[in-house]
């Protein structure tokens, strides 16, 4: 399945109102950790898988990349990305992540932010990323954490007062499609275990450099709406290199 929920007009308009959509990387709860793992972009070639509004592409160009390619299946996403983009080194392509071209040793860096949990075949993506990266190239991505995706509904267990009791984790080892409600719409995502993420990278020629389960940024710590985010991991960030 190739998820394209973001071309649903109602869903997309809801997504556009999210802080990370309006304010960019600084409003992304995991950015303070993701940024630390980014390599030097100077004169590098970069591929962004599921580029969305193009924030990471723009960041790479601003930090010296000589060529940046962003791909996304959503026409609406790419339209917004093009509006925000002024650098001539950035280009966008409308295609599914699964359909990326085989371009042996064409990129120094491959990025993906919160997109690969929409992809059924993670192994093939790792194989293509390895092929397309130059030696010692970086593959850096974030996904929803397996603890967050496991049970499927992605909602807290509550008491009679609707207070949050605990986060449900169930069917953890059953790697399959999950359906949840996001921005008022049904959205399908693929749950896979932490072992699968790491072992698939190792089995396809990558060396793991970092595995991060990011807490919210320190400056967000006192916001009431962020308190639950300290009770369970929501995201997973992995950095690997082509060994």
Backbone as JSON, one array per atom type, in Angstrom:
{
  "sequence": "XXXXXXXXXXXXXXXXXXXXXXXXXXXXXXXXXXXXXXXXXXXXXXXXXXXXXXXXXXXXXXXXXXXXXXXXXXXXXXXXXXXXXXXXXXXXXXXXXXXXXXXXXXXXXXXXXXXXXXXXXXXXXXXXXXXXXXXXXXXXXXXXXXXXXXXXXXXXXXXXXXXXXXXXXXXXXXXXXXXXXXXXXXXXXXXXXXXXXXXXXXXXXXXXXXXXXXXXXXXXXXXXXXXXXXXXXXXXXXXXXXX",
  "N": [[0.83, -1.19, 0.0], [0.47, 2.23, -0.79], [0.6, 4.97, 0.97], [-1.33, 7.87, 0.84], [-2.62, 9.87, 2.24], [-2.34, 12.53, 2.65], [-3.16, 14.0, 0.49], [-5.82, 14.2, 0.75], [-8.15, 16.65, 1.06], [-9.43, 17.75, 3.4], [-8.02, 16.44, 5.47], [-5.43, 17.34, 4.92], [-5.67, 20.1, 5.31], [-6.09, 20.15, 8.04], [-3.62, 19.15, 8.86], [-1.93, 21.19, 8.03], [-2.3, 23.06, 10.0], [-0.89, 22.27, 12.18], [1.71, 22.9, 14.59], [4.35, 22.13, 13.71], [4.02, 22.19, 11.02], [3.48, 24.85, 10.42], [5.54, 26.33, 11.63], [7.88, 25.02, 11.12], [11.04, 23.25, 11.46], [11.89, 23.94, 14.06], [9.66, 23.69, 15.61], [9.19, 21.03, 15.77], [9.0, 18.32, 17.87], [11.06, 16.45, 18.14], [13.24, 17.54, 16.9], [15.46, 18.76, 18.16], [17.06, 16.64, 18.87], [17.36, 15.2, 16.5], [18.71, 17.0, 14.86], [21.28, 17.03, 15.98], [22.42, 14.74, 15.0], [22.81, 15.09, 12.34], [24.94, 15.07, 9.48], [27.85, 16.88, 8.23], [26.87, 19.06, 5.75], [28.19, 20.32, 3.73], [28.88, 20.76, 0.39], [27.64, 18.36, -0.24], [25.56, 15.7, -1.55], [22.11, 15.15, -1.27], [19.31, 13.17, -0.33], [15.92, 13.23, 0.4], [13.53, 11.31, 1.84], [10.16, 11.21, 1.61], [9.55, 14.0, 1.9], [7.72, 15.97, 2.6], [6.82, 19.2, 3.62], [9.23, 20.17, 2.89], [11.11, 21.09, 4.72], [13.49, 19.87, 5.74], [14.98, 19.6, 3.43], [15.41, 22.28, 2.75], [16.9, 23.07, 4.96], [19.24, 21.52, 4.59], [20.22, 22.63, 2.2], [20.69, 25.26, 3.03], [22.81, 24.79, 4.65], [24.94, 24.21, 3.06], [24.75, 22.08, 1.17], [25.21, 20.73, -2.09], [23.45, 19.57, -3.84], [20.1, 18.72, -3.56], [17.5, 16.47, -3.26], [14.11, 16.07, -2.92], [11.57, 13.78, -2.24], [8.13, 12.95, -2.47], [4.91, 11.5, -2.13], [2.65, 13.01, -2.08], [0.89, 15.47, -3.76], [-0.08, 17.86, -2.73], [1.59, 18.3, -0.52], [4.08, 18.66, -1.82], [3.51, 20.94, -3.3], [3.33, 22.87, -1.3], [5.96, 22.7, -0.37], [7.43, 23.63, -2.58], [6.59, 26.28, -2.64], [7.86, 27.29, -0.42], [10.51, 27.08, -1.01], [13.53, 28.45, -2.14], [16.1, 27.98, -2.94], [18.26, 27.1, -5.61], [19.47, 24.62, -5.67], [17.81, 22.7, -4.82], [15.47, 20.2, -5.69], [12.28, 18.75, -6.4], [10.39, 15.7, -6.42], [7.51, 13.97, -7.4], [6.68, 11.07, -6.1], [6.28, 7.75, -4.77], [7.92, 6.61, -1.8], [8.68, 3.97, -1.97], [9.21, 3.74, -4.64], [11.6, 4.9, -5.32], [14.39, 5.7, -7.4], [17.01, 3.5, -8.54], [20.14, 4.5, -7.96], [23.19, 4.11, -8.03], [25.58, 4.85, -5.57], [25.12, 7.65, -5.48], [24.44, 9.54, -3.6], [25.4, 11.39, -0.69], [24.08, 11.65, 1.68], [21.12, 10.33, 3.03], [17.95, 11.12, 4.1], [15.07, 10.79, 6.25], [12.05, 11.76, 7.6], [9.74, 10.83, 9.87], [8.25, 9.14, 8.11], [8.73, 6.52, 7.24], [7.26, 4.65, 8.64], [4.96, 4.43, 7.26], [5.5, 2.72, 5.25], [5.44, -0.44, 3.79], [7.48, -2.33, 3.11], [10.26, -2.33, 4.59], [12.76, -3.46, 4.36], [13.46, -3.42, 1.6], [13.66, -0.66, 1.22], [15.9, -0.1, 2.81], [17.82, -1.54, 1.38], [17.84, -0.18, -1.08], [18.61, 2.34, -0.18], [21.17, 1.79, 0.75], [22.45, 1.04, -1.63], [22.27, 3.43, -3.06], [23.74, 5.23, -1.61], [26.93, 6.78, -1.18], [30.17, 5.41, -0.28], [30.55, 5.25, 3.21], [28.47, 6.97, 3.5], [25.6, 8.63, 4.99], [22.66, 7.4, 6.52], [19.89, 8.59, 7.87], [17.1, 8.58, 9.91], [13.77, 9.18, 11.22], [11.08, 7.61, 12.95], [7.77, 6.68, 14.05], [7.8, 5.46, 17.32], [8.16, 1.98, 18.16], [6.86, 1.27, 20.58], [4.9, 3.17, 20.64], [3.4, 2.59, 18.36], [2.53, -0.03, 18.66], [0.06, -1.17, 19.93], [-1.9, 0.01, 18.41], [-4.26, 1.76, 18.36], [-3.28, 4.11, 19.39], [-3.98, 5.69, 21.62], [-4.48, 6.82, 24.97], [-5.05, 4.75, 27.87], [-7.73, 5.37, 29.98], [-9.3, 6.69, 33.02], [-12.49, 6.9, 34.79], [-12.75, 9.61, 34.9], [-11.57, 10.47, 32.7], [-8.87, 10.84, 32.89], [-5.44, 10.24, 32.09], [-4.24, 7.04, 32.41], [-2.36, 4.99, 31.65], [-0.18, 4.01, 28.93], [-1.15, 1.89, 26.32], [0.44, -1.14, 25.41], [0.51, -3.63, 23.14], [0.37, -6.67, 21.25], [2.98, -6.52, 20.38], [5.02, -8.02, 19.07], [3.8, -8.72, 16.76], [4.12, -7.91, 13.68], [2.59, -5.78, 11.64], [-0.03, -4.14, 9.71], [-1.45, -1.25, 11.15], [-4.32, 0.55, 12.19], [-5.17, 3.81, 12.92], [-6.52, 6.81, 14.44], [-5.91, 9.94, 13.25], [-5.77, 13.35, 13.3], [-8.51, 13.38, 13.02], [-9.07, 11.53, 11.04], [-8.98, 8.21, 9.62], [-5.92, 6.56, 9.58], [-3.39, 4.59, 8.2], [-0.68, 2.67, 9.35], [2.5, 0.99, 9.55], [3.46, -1.29, 11.92], [6.5, -2.2, 13.36], [9.08, -3.98, 15.1], [11.62, -2.75, 17.4], [13.88, -4.31, 17.19], [13.65, -5.23, 14.54], [14.0, -2.85, 13.04], [16.7, -2.24, 13.65], [18.15, -4.63, 13.11], [17.55, -5.06, 10.41], [18.87, -2.95, 9.16], [21.55, -3.59, 9.85], [21.81, -6.08, 8.58], [21.8, -5.33, 5.98], [24.12, -4.04, 5.32], [24.73, -1.74, 6.78], [26.22, 0.28, 9.33], [25.42, 0.89, 12.59], [25.17, 4.03, 14.07], [23.88, 5.75, 15.93], [21.17, 5.45, 18.2], [18.27, 6.86, 19.16], [15.81, 7.73, 21.53], [13.88, 10.19, 21.61], [13.15, 12.62, 24.1], [10.81, 15.32, 24.69], [11.85, 18.63, 23.66], [13.87, 20.58, 25.9], [12.92, 23.21, 26.36], [10.24, 22.91, 26.08], [9.33, 21.62, 28.24], [7.71, 22.47, 30.41], [5.21, 22.89, 29.4], [1.78, 22.2, 29.61], [0.51, 20.43, 27.78], [2.56, 18.81, 27.02], [3.28, 17.07, 28.99], [2.49, 14.36, 29.04], [4.17, 13.34, 27.14], [6.5, 12.63, 28.33], [6.1, 10.23, 29.44], [6.09, 8.01, 27.86], [7.89, 6.72, 25.01], [7.55, 8.41, 21.94], [8.73, 8.7, 19.51], [11.38, 7.43, 17.39], [14.76, 7.63, 16.56], [17.21, 6.86, 14.23], [20.56, 6.62, 13.27], [22.73, 5.7, 10.72], [25.56, 4.4, 8.9], [26.87, 3.72, 5.6], [28.64, 0.97, 5.56]],
  "CA": [[0.0, 0.0, 0.0], [1.19, 3.5, -0.83], [-0.23, 5.91, 1.73], [-1.38, 9.23, 0.28], [-3.68, 10.54, 2.99], [-2.09, 13.97, 2.69], [-3.85, 14.67, -0.6], [-7.2, 14.4, 1.18], [-8.19, 18.09, 1.33], [-9.75, 18.01, 4.81], [-6.9, 15.98, 6.29], [-4.29, 18.21, 4.67], [-5.91, 21.39, 5.96], [-5.83, 19.93, 9.45], [-2.17, 18.99, 9.02], [-1.3, 22.51, 7.84], [-2.45, 23.87, 11.2], [-0.01, 21.78, 13.23], [2.87, 23.79, 14.77], [5.5, 21.75, 12.91], [3.72, 22.57, 9.64], [3.51, 26.31, 10.29], [6.77, 26.93, 12.14], [9.05, 24.31, 10.64], [11.81, 22.31, 12.27], [12.0, 24.36, 15.46], [8.44, 23.29, 16.31], [9.13, 19.57, 15.81], [9.44, 17.91, 19.19], [12.27, 15.62, 18.09], [14.27, 18.2, 16.11], [16.66, 19.06, 18.95], [17.9, 15.44, 18.85], [17.61, 14.86, 15.1], [19.72, 17.92, 14.33], [22.6, 16.65, 16.49], [22.92, 13.59, 14.25], [23.02, 15.44, 10.94], [26.34, 15.22, 9.09], [28.23, 18.11, 7.54], [26.24, 19.08, 4.43], [28.98, 21.1, 2.79], [29.15, 20.15, -0.92], [27.1, 17.01, -0.23], [24.32, 15.4, -2.26], [21.16, 14.74, -0.23], [18.0, 12.67, -0.74], [14.97, 13.25, 1.51], [12.44, 10.38, 1.56], [8.96, 11.71, 2.27], [10.07, 15.33, 2.29], [6.68, 16.82, 3.14], [6.88, 20.62, 3.31], [10.57, 20.51, 2.41], [11.92, 21.75, 5.74], [14.83, 19.29, 5.83], [15.68, 19.94, 2.19], [15.82, 23.68, 2.87], [17.98, 23.11, 5.95], [20.46, 20.97, 3.97], [20.72, 23.62, 1.24], [21.2, 26.39, 3.8], [24.06, 24.38, 5.31], [26.0, 23.96, 2.11], [24.58, 20.98, 0.23], [25.28, 21.16, -3.49], [22.3, 19.01, -4.55], [19.13, 18.15, -2.63], [16.31, 15.94, -3.92], [13.05, 15.68, -2.0], [10.48, 13.03, -2.89], [6.92, 12.75, -1.67], [3.79, 11.06, -2.96], [1.55, 13.97, -2.0], [0.97, 16.69, -4.58], [-0.3, 19.01, -1.85], [2.82, 18.49, 0.24], [5.11, 19.21, -2.71], [3.12, 22.3, -3.65], [3.76, 23.71, -0.18], [7.43, 22.7, -0.34], [7.93, 24.5, -3.65], [6.32, 27.67, -2.25], [8.8, 27.67, 0.61], [11.88, 26.83, -1.45], [14.14, 29.44, -3.03], [17.43, 27.54, -3.35], [18.29, 26.39, -6.89], [20.06, 23.28, -5.55], [16.75, 21.78, -4.38], [14.43, 19.78, -6.63], [11.28, 17.85, -5.81], [9.81, 14.7, -7.31], [6.32, 13.32, -6.85], [6.71, 9.61, -6.22], [6.28, 7.03, -3.51], [9.24, 6.23, -1.29], [8.98, 2.63, -2.49], [9.55, 3.82, -6.06], [12.83, 5.67, -5.58], [15.24, 5.12, -8.43], [18.3, 2.92, -8.19], [21.18, 5.43, -8.41], [24.34, 3.64, -7.24], [26.57, 5.77, -5.01], [24.8, 8.99, -5.98], [24.15, 10.46, -2.5], [26.19, 11.36, 0.53], [23.17, 11.61, 2.82], [19.7, 10.04, 2.81], [17.17, 11.46, 5.29], [13.64, 10.57, 6.23], [11.44, 12.21, 8.85], [8.38, 10.37, 10.19], [7.6, 8.66, 6.9], [8.96, 5.11, 6.94], [6.23, 3.78, 9.24], [3.9, 4.27, 6.26], [6.04, 1.86, 4.2], [5.32, -1.86, 4.12], [8.71, -3.1, 2.9], [11.4, -1.59, 5.11], [13.99, -4.1, 3.87], [13.79, -2.9, 0.27], [14.11, 0.72, 1.38], [17.28, -0.16, 3.3], [18.66, -2.0, 0.29], [17.98, 0.92, -2.04], [19.4, 3.4, 0.46], [22.57, 1.34, 0.77], [22.94, 1.11, -3.01], [22.33, 4.81, -3.54], [24.69, 6.01, -0.83], [28.37, 6.62, -1.36], [30.83, 4.77, 0.86], [30.51, 6.04, 4.45], [27.33, 7.88, 3.48], [24.73, 8.6, 6.16], [21.22, 7.16, 6.44], [19.34, 9.09, 9.13], [15.64, 8.66, 9.81], [12.91, 9.08, 12.39], [9.8, 6.93, 12.77], [7.05, 6.54, 15.3], [8.43, 4.43, 18.13], [7.37, 0.75, 18.25], [5.98, 1.32, 21.75], [3.8, 4.06, 20.26], [2.59, 2.01, 17.28], [2.23, -1.45, 18.86], [-1.33, -1.54, 20.18], [-2.62, 0.39, 17.2], [-5.17, 2.91, 18.44], [-2.48, 5.28, 19.76], [-4.71, 6.49, 22.59], [-4.22, 6.43, 26.35], [-6.07, 4.14, 28.71], [-8.19, 6.43, 30.88], [-10.24, 6.33, 34.07], [-13.83, 7.45, 34.6], [-12.64, 11.06, 34.77], [-10.83, 10.65, 31.45], [-7.45, 11.07, 33.15], [-4.6, 9.23, 31.46], [-3.68, 6.08, 33.35], [-1.14, 4.4, 31.09], [-0.17, 3.82, 27.48], [-1.25, 0.46, 26.04], [1.37, -1.82, 24.5], [-0.03, -4.96, 22.9], [0.71, -7.25, 19.94], [4.26, -5.91, 20.02], [5.79, -8.83, 18.13], [3.0, -8.95, 15.55], [4.44, -6.83, 12.76], [1.5, -5.72, 10.66], [-0.68, -2.85, 9.52], [-2.29, -0.75, 12.23], [-5.18, 1.67, 11.82], [-5.37, 4.74, 14.02], [-7.18, 8.07, 14.09], [-4.99, 11.07, 13.3], [-6.42, 14.56, 12.76], [-9.9, 13.07, 12.73], [-9.18, 10.61, 9.91], [-8.3, 6.93, 9.74], [-4.62, 6.53, 8.94], [-2.77, 3.27, 8.34], [0.76, 2.68, 9.56], [3.06, -0.34, 9.76], [4.2, -1.49, 13.16], [7.6, -3.17, 13.39], [9.78, -3.91, 16.37], [12.93, -2.1, 17.44], [14.83, -5.29, 16.65], [13.55, -5.25, 13.07], [14.65, -1.65, 12.51], [18.15, -2.31, 13.79], [18.7, -5.8, 12.42], [17.43, -4.88, 8.95], [19.98, -2.09, 8.76], [22.79, -4.35, 9.97], [21.82, -7.15, 7.59], [21.91, -4.76, 4.64], [25.39, -3.37, 5.1], [24.88, -0.49, 7.52], [26.77, 0.31, 10.68], [24.61, 1.77, 13.43], [25.93, 5.06, 14.78], [23.12, 6.25, 17.07], [19.76, 5.1, 18.37], [17.78, 7.85, 20.12], [14.39, 7.81, 21.83], [13.91, 11.59, 22.07], [12.18, 13.31, 24.93], [10.56, 16.66, 24.15], [12.9, 19.62, 23.87], [13.84, 21.14, 27.26], [12.11, 24.43, 26.45], [8.82, 22.54, 26.06], [9.11, 20.76, 29.39], [6.68, 22.96, 31.33], [3.92, 23.03, 28.74], [0.86, 21.16, 30.08], [0.21, 19.44, 26.76], [3.74, 17.97, 26.78], [3.59, 16.23, 30.14], [2.33, 12.95, 28.69], [5.24, 12.89, 26.25], [7.59, 12.12, 29.15], [5.67, 8.96, 30.05], [6.39, 6.91, 26.93], [8.52, 7.25, 23.79], [6.68, 8.59, 20.78], [9.53, 8.64, 18.28], [12.64, 6.72, 17.36], [15.67, 8.17, 15.55], [18.36, 5.98, 14.0], [21.59, 7.08, 12.34], [23.6, 4.6, 10.28], [26.41, 4.73, 7.75], [27.16, 2.63, 4.69], [29.94, 0.46, 6.01]],
  "C": [[0.87, 1.25, 0.0], [0.29, 4.58, -0.25], [-0.16, 7.31, 1.11], [-2.49, 10.02, 0.94], [-3.54, 12.06, 2.89], [-2.64, 14.72, 1.48], [-5.36, 14.74, -0.38], [-7.3, 15.85, 1.69], [-8.44, 18.39, 2.81], [-8.6, 17.62, 5.72], [-5.72, 16.92, 6.15], [-4.46, 19.57, 5.35], [-5.7, 21.29, 7.46], [-4.32, 19.85, 9.72], [-1.46, 20.34, 8.92], [-1.36, 23.37, 9.1], [-1.56, 23.4, 12.34], [1.2, 22.71, 13.37], [4.06, 23.44, 13.89], [5.27, 22.07, 11.43], [3.88, 24.07, 9.43], [4.87, 26.91, 10.64], [8.03, 26.19, 11.73], [9.76, 23.48, 11.68], [11.85, 22.68, 13.75], [10.79, 23.95, 16.27], [8.26, 21.78, 16.36], [9.75, 19.08, 17.11], [10.73, 17.14, 19.23], [13.45, 16.32, 17.42], [15.56, 18.44, 16.89], [17.6, 17.86, 19.02], [18.28, 15.05, 17.42], [18.75, 15.72, 14.54], [21.13, 17.54, 14.76], [23.24, 15.55, 15.65], [23.18, 13.89, 12.78], [24.51, 15.58, 10.63], [26.6, 16.61, 8.52], [27.66, 18.06, 6.12], [27.09, 19.76, 3.37], [29.35, 20.3, 1.55], [28.67, 18.7, -1.01], [25.84, 16.91, -1.1], [23.37, 14.71, -1.28], [19.86, 14.26, -0.87], [17.11, 12.62, 0.5], [13.76, 12.41, 1.11], [11.19, 10.79, 2.34], [9.2, 13.11, 2.79], [9.01, 16.27, 2.83], [6.79, 18.26, 2.68], [8.28, 21.09, 2.92], [11.49, 21.12, 3.45], [13.35, 21.2, 5.81], [15.66, 19.56, 4.58], [16.23, 21.36, 2.27], [16.99, 23.8, 3.85], [19.3, 22.62, 5.34], [21.07, 21.98, 3.0], [21.33, 24.81, 1.97], [22.53, 26.08, 4.48], [25.07, 23.81, 4.32], [25.86, 22.82, 1.15], [24.6, 21.49, -1.21], [24.13, 20.62, -4.34], [21.39, 18.36, -3.51], [17.9, 17.72, -3.43], [15.32, 15.52, -2.85], [11.97, 14.94, -2.75], [9.32, 12.88, -1.92], [5.8, 12.35, -2.62], [2.69, 12.1, -3.05], [1.8, 15.21, -2.84], [0.79, 17.93, -3.73], [0.94, 19.32, -1.03], [3.88, 19.18, -0.63], [4.78, 20.63, -3.14], [3.55, 23.28, -2.56], [5.28, 23.82, -0.12], [7.99, 23.66, -1.39], [7.7, 25.97, -3.33], [7.37, 28.18, -1.27], [10.25, 27.67, 0.14], [12.36, 27.9, -2.42], [15.49, 28.97, -3.57], [17.38, 26.77, -4.67], [18.86, 24.98, -6.79], [19.02, 22.24, -5.15], [15.8, 21.48, -5.53], [13.51, 18.79, -5.93], [10.71, 16.91, -6.86], [8.59, 14.07, -6.64], [6.38, 11.83, -7.13], [6.67, 9.0, -4.83], [7.7, 6.69, -3.09], [9.65, 4.87, -1.85], [9.5, 2.66, -3.92], [10.8, 4.64, -6.34], [13.71, 4.93, -6.57], [16.48, 4.48, -7.82], [19.38, 3.82, -8.81], [22.46, 5.11, -7.62], [25.32, 4.75, -6.87], [26.37, 7.22, -5.49], [24.62, 10.01, -4.85], [25.12, 10.28, -1.34], [25.31, 11.16, 1.76], [21.76, 11.26, 2.33], [18.98, 10.25, 4.13], [15.73, 10.99, 5.13], [13.07, 10.94, 7.59], [9.99, 11.74, 8.93], [7.6, 9.93, 8.95], [7.68, 7.15, 6.73], [7.99, 4.17, 7.64], [4.99, 3.68, 8.35], [4.27, 3.23, 5.18], [6.0, 0.4, 4.64], [6.67, -2.57, 4.12], [9.93, -2.28, 3.32], [12.71, -2.16, 4.58], [14.41, -3.53, 2.52], [14.27, -1.45, 0.34], [15.55, 0.76, 1.86], [18.24, -0.59, 2.2], [18.89, -0.89, -0.74], [18.83, 2.05, -1.46], [20.87, 3.03, 0.46], [23.19, 1.45, -0.62], [23.19, 2.55, -3.43], [23.31, 5.69, -2.78], [26.13, 5.75, -1.27], [28.96, 5.92, -0.14], [30.9, 5.74, 2.03], [29.41, 7.09, 4.44], [26.4, 7.63, 4.65], [23.28, 8.33, 5.79], [20.64, 7.5, 7.81], [17.84, 9.23, 8.99], [14.98, 8.63, 11.18], [11.62, 8.37, 12.0], [9.04, 7.02, 14.08], [7.6, 5.32, 16.04], [7.55, 3.17, 18.18], [6.46, 0.67, 19.47], [4.74, 2.16, 21.44], [2.86, 3.4, 19.26], [2.0, 0.64, 17.63], [0.74, -1.77, 18.98], [-2.25, -1.11, 19.05], [-3.47, 1.64, 17.32], [-4.45, 4.2, 18.76], [-3.29, 6.25, 20.63], [-4.43, 5.94, 23.98], [-5.37, 5.62, 26.93], [-6.45, 5.16, 29.78], [-9.1, 5.88, 31.97], [-11.58, 7.01, 33.82], [-13.84, 8.96, 34.47], [-11.89, 11.46, 33.49], [-9.38, 11.08, 31.68], [-6.63, 9.93, 32.56], [-3.95, 8.33, 32.5], [-2.36, 5.52, 32.86], [-1.31, 4.23, 29.58], [-0.22, 2.32, 27.17], [-0.19, -0.03, 25.06], [0.88, -3.25, 24.35], [0.34, -5.39, 21.49], [2.07, -6.73, 19.45], [5.0, -6.7, 18.95], [5.02, -9.18, 16.86], [3.21, -7.77, 14.61], [3.41, -6.8, 11.63], [0.96, -4.3, 10.58], [-1.53, -2.5, 10.73], [-3.1, 0.42, 11.7], [-5.44, 2.53, 13.04], [-6.12, 5.96, 13.52], [-6.18, 9.2, 14.3], [-5.64, 12.24, 12.6], [-7.83, 14.26, 12.27], [-10.13, 12.11, 11.59], [-8.5, 9.29, 10.23], [-7.0, 6.96, 8.94], [-4.0, 5.16, 9.21], [-1.26, 3.39, 8.41], [1.22, 1.24, 9.79], [3.85, -0.37, 11.06], [5.3, -2.52, 12.92], [8.39, -2.96, 14.67], [11.09, -3.14, 16.26], [13.99, -3.03, 16.88], [14.82, -5.28, 15.14], [14.22, -4.02, 12.46], [16.17, -1.8, 12.53], [18.74, -3.46, 13.0], [18.62, -5.67, 10.9], [18.55, -3.99, 8.43], [21.29, -2.87, 8.79], [22.91, -5.41, 8.88], [21.97, -6.64, 6.16], [23.09, -3.8, 4.52], [25.6, -2.06, 5.82], [25.55, -0.73, 8.87], [25.97, 1.32, 11.48], [25.51, 2.76, 14.16], [25.2, 5.56, 16.03], [21.7, 5.72, 17.02], [19.23, 5.99, 19.5], [16.26, 7.72, 20.27], [14.16, 9.2, 22.43], [12.78, 11.96, 23.02], [11.9, 14.66, 24.3], [11.71, 17.61, 24.47], [12.76, 20.25, 25.25], [12.95, 22.37, 27.39], [10.61, 24.15, 26.43], [8.39, 21.82, 27.33], [7.94, 21.19, 30.26], [5.31, 23.17, 30.68], [2.99, 21.89, 29.17], [0.62, 20.05, 29.07], [1.38, 18.5, 26.47], [4.01, 16.99, 27.9], [3.47, 14.74, 29.84], [3.48, 12.42, 27.84], [6.48, 12.41, 27.01], [7.28, 10.74, 29.74], [5.9, 7.76, 29.14], [7.04, 7.49, 25.68], [7.51, 7.33, 22.65], [7.45, 8.38, 19.48], [10.82, 7.89, 18.49], [13.49, 7.32, 16.25], [16.87, 7.23, 15.45], [19.29, 6.6, 12.96], [22.5, 5.91, 12.01], [24.46, 5.08, 9.12], [26.6, 3.49, 6.87], [28.56, 2.15, 4.97], [30.73, -0.14, 4.85]]
}
